[in-house]
Short mmCIF file of C-alpha atoms in Angstrom, two decimals:
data_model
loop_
_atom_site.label_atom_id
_atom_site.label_comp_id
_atom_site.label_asym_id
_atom_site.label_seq_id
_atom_site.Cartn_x
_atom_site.Cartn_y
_atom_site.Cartn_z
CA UNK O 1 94.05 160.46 89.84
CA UNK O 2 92.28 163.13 87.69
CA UNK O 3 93.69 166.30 88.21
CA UNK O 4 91.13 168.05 85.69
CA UNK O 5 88.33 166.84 88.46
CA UNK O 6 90.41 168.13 91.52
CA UNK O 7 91.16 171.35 89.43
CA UNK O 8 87.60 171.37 88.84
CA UNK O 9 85.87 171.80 92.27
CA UNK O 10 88.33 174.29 93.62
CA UNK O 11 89.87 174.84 97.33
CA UNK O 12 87.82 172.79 100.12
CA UNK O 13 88.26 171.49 103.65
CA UNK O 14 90.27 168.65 101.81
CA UNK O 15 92.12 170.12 99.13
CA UNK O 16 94.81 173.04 98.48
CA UNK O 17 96.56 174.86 95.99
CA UNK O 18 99.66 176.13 96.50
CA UNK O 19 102.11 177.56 93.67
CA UNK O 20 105.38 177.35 95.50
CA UNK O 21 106.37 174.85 98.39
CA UNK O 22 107.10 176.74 101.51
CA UNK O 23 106.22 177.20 104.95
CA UNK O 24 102.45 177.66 104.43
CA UNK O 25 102.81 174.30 102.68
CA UNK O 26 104.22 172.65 105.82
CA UNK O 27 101.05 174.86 107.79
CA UNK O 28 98.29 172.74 105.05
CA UNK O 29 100.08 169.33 106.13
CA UNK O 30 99.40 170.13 109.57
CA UNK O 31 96.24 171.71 109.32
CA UNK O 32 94.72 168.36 107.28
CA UNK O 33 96.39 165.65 109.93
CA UNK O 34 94.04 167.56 112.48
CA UNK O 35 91.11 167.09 110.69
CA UNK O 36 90.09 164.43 108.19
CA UNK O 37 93.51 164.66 106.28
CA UNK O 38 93.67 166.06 102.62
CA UNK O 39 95.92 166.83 99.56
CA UNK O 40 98.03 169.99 98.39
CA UNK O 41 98.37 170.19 95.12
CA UNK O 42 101.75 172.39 94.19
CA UNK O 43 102.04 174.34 90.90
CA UNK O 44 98.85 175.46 91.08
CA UNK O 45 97.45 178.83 91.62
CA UNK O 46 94.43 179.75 94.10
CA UNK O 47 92.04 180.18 91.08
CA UNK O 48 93.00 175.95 89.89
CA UNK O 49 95.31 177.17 86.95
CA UNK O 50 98.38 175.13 86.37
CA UNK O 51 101.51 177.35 86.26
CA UNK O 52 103.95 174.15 87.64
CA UNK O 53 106.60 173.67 89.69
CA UNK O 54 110.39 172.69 88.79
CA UNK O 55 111.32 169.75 90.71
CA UNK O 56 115.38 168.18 90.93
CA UNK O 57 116.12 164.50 92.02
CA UNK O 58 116.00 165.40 95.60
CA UNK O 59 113.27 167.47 95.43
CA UNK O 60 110.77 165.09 96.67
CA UNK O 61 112.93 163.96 99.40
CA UNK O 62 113.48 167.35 100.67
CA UNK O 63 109.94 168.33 100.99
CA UNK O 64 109.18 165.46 102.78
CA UNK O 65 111.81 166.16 104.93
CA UNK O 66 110.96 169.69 105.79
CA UNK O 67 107.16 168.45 106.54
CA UNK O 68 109.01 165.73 108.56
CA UNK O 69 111.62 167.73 110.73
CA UNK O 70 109.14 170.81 111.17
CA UNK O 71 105.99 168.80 112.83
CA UNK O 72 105.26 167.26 116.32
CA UNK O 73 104.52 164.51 115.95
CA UNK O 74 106.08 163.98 112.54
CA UNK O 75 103.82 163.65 109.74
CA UNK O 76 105.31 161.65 107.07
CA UNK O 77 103.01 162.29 103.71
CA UNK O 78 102.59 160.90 100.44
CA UNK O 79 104.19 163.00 97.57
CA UNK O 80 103.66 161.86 94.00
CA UNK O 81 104.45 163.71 90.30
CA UNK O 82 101.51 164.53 88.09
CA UNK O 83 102.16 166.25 84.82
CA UNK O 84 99.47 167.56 83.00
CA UNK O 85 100.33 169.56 79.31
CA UNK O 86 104.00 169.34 80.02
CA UNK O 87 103.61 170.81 83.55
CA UNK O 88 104.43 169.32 86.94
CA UNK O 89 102.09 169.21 89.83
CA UNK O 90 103.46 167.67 92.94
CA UNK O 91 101.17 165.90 94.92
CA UNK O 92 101.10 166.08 98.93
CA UNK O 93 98.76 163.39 100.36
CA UNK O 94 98.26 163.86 104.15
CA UNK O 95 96.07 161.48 106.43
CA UNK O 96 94.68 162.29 109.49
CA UNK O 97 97.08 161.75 111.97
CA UNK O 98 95.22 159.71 115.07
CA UNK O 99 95.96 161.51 118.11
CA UNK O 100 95.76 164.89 117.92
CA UNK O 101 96.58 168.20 117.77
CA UNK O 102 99.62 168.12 115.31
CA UNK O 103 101.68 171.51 115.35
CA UNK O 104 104.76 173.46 113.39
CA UNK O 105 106.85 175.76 115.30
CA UNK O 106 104.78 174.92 118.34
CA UNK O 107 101.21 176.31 116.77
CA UNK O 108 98.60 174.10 116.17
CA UNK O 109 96.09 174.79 112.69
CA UNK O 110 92.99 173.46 111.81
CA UNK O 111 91.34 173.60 108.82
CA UNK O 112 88.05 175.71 108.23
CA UNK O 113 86.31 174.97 104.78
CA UNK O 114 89.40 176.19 102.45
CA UNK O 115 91.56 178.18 104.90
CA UNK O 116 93.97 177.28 108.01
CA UNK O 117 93.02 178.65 111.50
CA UNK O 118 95.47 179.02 113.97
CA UNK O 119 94.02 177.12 117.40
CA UNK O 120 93.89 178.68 120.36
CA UNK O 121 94.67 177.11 123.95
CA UNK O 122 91.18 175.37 124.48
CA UNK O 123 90.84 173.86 121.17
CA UNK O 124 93.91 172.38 121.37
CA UNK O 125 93.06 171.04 124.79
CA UNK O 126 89.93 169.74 123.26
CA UNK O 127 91.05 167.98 120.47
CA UNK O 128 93.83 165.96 122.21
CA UNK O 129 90.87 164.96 124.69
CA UNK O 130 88.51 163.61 121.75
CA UNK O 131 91.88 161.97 119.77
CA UNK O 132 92.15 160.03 123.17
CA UNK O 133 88.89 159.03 123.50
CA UNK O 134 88.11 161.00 126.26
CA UNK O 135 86.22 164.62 126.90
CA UNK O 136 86.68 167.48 129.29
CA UNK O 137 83.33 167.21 130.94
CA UNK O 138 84.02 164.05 132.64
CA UNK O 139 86.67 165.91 134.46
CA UNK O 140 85.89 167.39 137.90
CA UNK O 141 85.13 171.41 137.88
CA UNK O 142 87.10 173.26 139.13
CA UNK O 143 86.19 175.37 142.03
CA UNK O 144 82.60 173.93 142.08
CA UNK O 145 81.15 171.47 144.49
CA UNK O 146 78.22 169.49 145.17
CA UNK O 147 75.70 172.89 146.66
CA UNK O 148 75.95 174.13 143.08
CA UNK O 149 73.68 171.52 141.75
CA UNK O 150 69.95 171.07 142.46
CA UNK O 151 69.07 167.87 143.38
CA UNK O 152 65.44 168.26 142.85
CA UNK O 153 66.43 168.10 139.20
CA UNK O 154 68.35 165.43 139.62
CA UNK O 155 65.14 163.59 141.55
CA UNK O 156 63.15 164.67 138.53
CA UNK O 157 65.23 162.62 136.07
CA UNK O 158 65.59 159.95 138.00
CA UNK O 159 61.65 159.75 138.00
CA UNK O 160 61.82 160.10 134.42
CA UNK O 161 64.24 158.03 133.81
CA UNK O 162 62.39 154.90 135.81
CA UNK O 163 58.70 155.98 133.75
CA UNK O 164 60.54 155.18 130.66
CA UNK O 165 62.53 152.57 131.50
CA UNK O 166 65.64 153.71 129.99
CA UNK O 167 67.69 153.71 133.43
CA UNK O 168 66.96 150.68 136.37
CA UNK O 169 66.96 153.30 139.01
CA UNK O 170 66.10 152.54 142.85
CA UNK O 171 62.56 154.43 143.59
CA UNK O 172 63.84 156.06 146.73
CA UNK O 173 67.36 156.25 145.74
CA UNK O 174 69.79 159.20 146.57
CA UNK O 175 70.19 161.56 143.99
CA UNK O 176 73.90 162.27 144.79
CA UNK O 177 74.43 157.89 144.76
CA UNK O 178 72.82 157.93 141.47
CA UNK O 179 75.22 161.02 140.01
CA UNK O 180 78.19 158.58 141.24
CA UNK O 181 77.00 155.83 139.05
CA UNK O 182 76.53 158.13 136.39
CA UNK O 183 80.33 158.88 137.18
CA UNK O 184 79.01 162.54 137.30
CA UNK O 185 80.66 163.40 140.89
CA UNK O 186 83.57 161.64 141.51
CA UNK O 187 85.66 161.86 145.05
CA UNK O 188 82.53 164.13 145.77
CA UNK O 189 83.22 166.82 143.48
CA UNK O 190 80.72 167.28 140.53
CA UNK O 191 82.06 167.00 136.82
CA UNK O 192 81.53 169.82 134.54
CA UNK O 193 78.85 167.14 132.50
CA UNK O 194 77.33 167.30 136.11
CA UNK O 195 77.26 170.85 136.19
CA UNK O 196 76.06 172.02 132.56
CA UNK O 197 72.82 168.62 133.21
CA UNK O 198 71.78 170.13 136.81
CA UNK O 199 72.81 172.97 137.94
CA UNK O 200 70.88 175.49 140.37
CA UNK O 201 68.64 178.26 138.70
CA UNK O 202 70.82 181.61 138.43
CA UNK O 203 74.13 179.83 138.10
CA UNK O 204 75.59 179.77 135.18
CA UNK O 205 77.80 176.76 135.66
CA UNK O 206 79.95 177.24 132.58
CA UNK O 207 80.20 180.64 131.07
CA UNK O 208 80.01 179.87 127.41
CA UNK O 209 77.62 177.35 127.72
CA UNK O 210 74.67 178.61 126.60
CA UNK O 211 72.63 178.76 122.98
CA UNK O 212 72.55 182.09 121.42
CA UNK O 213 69.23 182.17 118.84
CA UNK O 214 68.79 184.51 115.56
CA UNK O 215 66.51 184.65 113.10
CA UNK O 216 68.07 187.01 110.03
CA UNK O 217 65.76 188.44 107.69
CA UNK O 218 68.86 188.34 105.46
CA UNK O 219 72.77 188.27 105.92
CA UNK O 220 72.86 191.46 108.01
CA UNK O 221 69.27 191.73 109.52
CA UNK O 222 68.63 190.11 112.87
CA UNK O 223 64.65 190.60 113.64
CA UNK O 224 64.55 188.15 116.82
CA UNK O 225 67.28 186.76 119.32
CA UNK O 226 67.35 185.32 122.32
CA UNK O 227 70.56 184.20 124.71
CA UNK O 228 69.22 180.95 126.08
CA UNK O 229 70.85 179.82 129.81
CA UNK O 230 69.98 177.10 132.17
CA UNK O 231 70.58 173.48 132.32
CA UNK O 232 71.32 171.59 129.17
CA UNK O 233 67.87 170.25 129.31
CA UNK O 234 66.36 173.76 129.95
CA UNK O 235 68.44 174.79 126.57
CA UNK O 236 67.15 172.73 124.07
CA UNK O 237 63.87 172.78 125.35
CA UNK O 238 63.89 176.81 125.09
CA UNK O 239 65.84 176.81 121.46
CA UNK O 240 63.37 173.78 120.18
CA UNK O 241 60.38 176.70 121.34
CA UNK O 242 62.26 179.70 119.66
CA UNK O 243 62.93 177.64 116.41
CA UNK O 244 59.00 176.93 116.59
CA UNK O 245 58.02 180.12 117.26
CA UNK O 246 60.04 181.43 114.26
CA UNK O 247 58.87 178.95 111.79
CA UNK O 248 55.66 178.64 109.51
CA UNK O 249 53.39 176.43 109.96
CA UNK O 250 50.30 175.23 107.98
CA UNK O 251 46.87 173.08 108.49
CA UNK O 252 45.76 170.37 106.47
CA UNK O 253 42.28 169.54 106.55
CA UNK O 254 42.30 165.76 106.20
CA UNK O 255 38.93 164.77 106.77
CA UNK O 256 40.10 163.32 110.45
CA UNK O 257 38.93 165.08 114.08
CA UNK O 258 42.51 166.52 114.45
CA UNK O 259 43.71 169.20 111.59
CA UNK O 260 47.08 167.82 110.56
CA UNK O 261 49.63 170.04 111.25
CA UNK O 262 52.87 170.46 108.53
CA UNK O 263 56.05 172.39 109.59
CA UNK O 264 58.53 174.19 107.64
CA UNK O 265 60.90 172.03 109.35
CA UNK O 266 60.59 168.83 110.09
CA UNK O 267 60.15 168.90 114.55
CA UNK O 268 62.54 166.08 115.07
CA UNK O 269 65.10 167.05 112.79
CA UNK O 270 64.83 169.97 114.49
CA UNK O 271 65.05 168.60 118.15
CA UNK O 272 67.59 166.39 116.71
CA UNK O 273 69.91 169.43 115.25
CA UNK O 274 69.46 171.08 118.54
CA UNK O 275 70.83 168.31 120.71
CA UNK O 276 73.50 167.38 118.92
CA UNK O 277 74.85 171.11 119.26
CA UNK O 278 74.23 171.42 122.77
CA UNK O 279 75.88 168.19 123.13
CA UNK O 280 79.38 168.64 121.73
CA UNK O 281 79.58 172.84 121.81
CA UNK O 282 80.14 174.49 124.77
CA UNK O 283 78.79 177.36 123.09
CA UNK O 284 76.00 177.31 119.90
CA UNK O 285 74.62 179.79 117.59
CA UNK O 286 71.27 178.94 116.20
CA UNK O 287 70.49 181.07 113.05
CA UNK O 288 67.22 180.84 111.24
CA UNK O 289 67.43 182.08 107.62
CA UNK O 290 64.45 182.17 104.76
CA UNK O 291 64.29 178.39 103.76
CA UNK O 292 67.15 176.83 105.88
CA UNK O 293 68.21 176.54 109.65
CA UNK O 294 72.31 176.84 110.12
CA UNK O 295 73.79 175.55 113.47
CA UNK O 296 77.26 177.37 113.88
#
C-alpha cells in the first residue's frame, strides 16, 4: 500500500483522515459499510500531513473492538500498521457491509463525497429495501386506489407497447388485467410504481415526485426554472424539452437535403441522464450550467 499516493489525493467518498481514534472514527466505519466501503487512515490530519498515532499491544484489538461492540450489525474491519518516517498510521479497512443500513448508537450515516451525513427515516427505509433486493414502489400506496389512475393512459401504453413489440399484449385487453401482470395493482390496490407511471391529470400521486429544472448563469444565478409534475412519462418528456430549449444548437451544411443538426449535448445522453433520475429519485434537480449538465 502506498501511503504517499493515498496522502496524495486527499479526503474522498472512500477515504478518511482522522488524527485520533474516537467516536467519529467508529461514525467513518459505519458511514463506508453503507456505501461502497472505504479506509480511515489514523495519524493523519485533514490537510494529509502525518502527525501519528501511539499504538500499545492491545491497541489494535481494542479499536476493533469498539467498532465491533458499537455497530448493528457488527462490522468487523481490517486494521493494519503503516509507518512512514518513523511515524505510525493505523489503517482501518471497511467493506461494504451487504444488507444495509448499518448504524452506531441507533443513527444510521452515509457518506457524501468526503463527509458523513446523518440519514433520516426514509433513507434508511430505502436503503434496507435496495440491500434486499427489493424497492418501495412495488409496495401498495397507501390510501390510494384504483380511481386515482387513468386508464386511458394505461390503454395508450398498451398500444404502444404492442406497435413496438416490446410487450405481447392482448389487443382488446383490460387495462386494469394488464397492470396485474405488470404486478402494478396487487389485491386491487395500485402500487406507488403504478401511481407515479399513470396517474390522473391534477393528482400529484407522490408529493416529491416531480423534476425541478434550472439553468444557472453561474453558482448563484438562476435565469430559467421550471417544477415539472405529471406522470413519470410526462416528466422526462417535459425535462428532455427544457434541457433542449436551454441548450445551443448549431447547423451544418453538409451538402445533403436535411441541414445536420449538432447539439451541445449529445440528445440521448441527455434522454438517457434524464431517465435514469426519474427512475431511482423520488425527487430530481436538473441544473444546466455553462459547458456541463449536473443531475442532483
Amino acid at each position: 500500500m502506498n501511503l504517499q499516493s493515498l496522502l496524495k489525493y486527499g479526503e474522498s467518498e472512500t477515504l478518511e483522515f482522522k488524527e485520533k481514534f474516537d467516536d467519529r472514527t467508529v461514525e467513518s466505519a459505519v458511514a463506508f459499510a453503507n456505501a461502497k466501503g472505504g479506509m480511515i487512515l489514523i495519524g493523519v490530519s485533514d490537510k494529509g500531513n502525518i502527525s501519528g498515532v501511539d499504538i500499545g499491544k492491545e491497541t489494535l484489538a481494542k479499536w476493533a473492538n469498539q467498532v465491533s461492540d458499537k455497530t448493528e450489525p457488527q462490522l468487523i474491519p481490517e486494521i493494519e500498521v503503516l509507518e512512514f518516517e518513523g511515524k505510525k498510521v493505523v489503517v482501518v479497512n471497511v467493506p461494504e457491509y451487504p444488507i444495509k443500513p448499518v448504524s452506531v448508537r441507533g443513527r444510521c450515516f452515509k457518506r457524501v463525497n468526503n463527509s458523513n451525513r446523518s440519514m433520516n427515516s426514509q433513507e434508511i427505509a430505502e436503503m434496507h429495501l435496495q440491500s434486499t433486493g427489493m424497492s418501495w414502489d412495488r409496495f401498495p400506496a397507501a390510501g390510494k386506489s384504483l380511481e386515482d389512475l387513468d386508464l386511458e393512459k394505461v390503454r395508450r401504453y398498451i398500444r404502444k407497447a404492442r406497435v413496438s413489440g416490446r410487450k405481447g399484449f392482448g389487443e382488446d385487453e383490460d387495462p386494469i388485467r394488464v397492470l396485474e401482470k405488470m404486478e402494478l395493482v396487487k389485491d386491487g390496490k395500485p402500487t406507488w410504481a403504478a401511481g407515479l407511471l399513470f396517474c390522473k391529470d391534477g393528482r400529484r400521486f407522490l408529493s416529491q415526485a416531480v423534476i425541478h429544472c434550472g439553468r444557472f448563469k453561474d453558482q448563484t444565478l438562476v435565469i430559467d426554472d421550471r417544477l415539472i409534475e405529471g406522470t413519470l412519462f410526462e416528466q422526462v418528456e417535459e425535462a428532455i424539452g427544457f434541457v433542449r430549449k436551454n441548450t445551443s444548437v448549431k447547423f451544418v451544411m453538409t451538402g445533403k437535403p436535411e441541414r445536420e443538426e449538432v447539439w451541445d449535448y449529445p440528445l440521448e445522453a441527455i434522454r438517457e441522464a434524464v431517465v435514469n433520475a426519474v427512475c431511482h429519485r423520488d425527487y430530481t434537480a436538473l441544473a444546466l450550467r455553462s459547458g456541463s449538465m449536473k443531475m442532483n
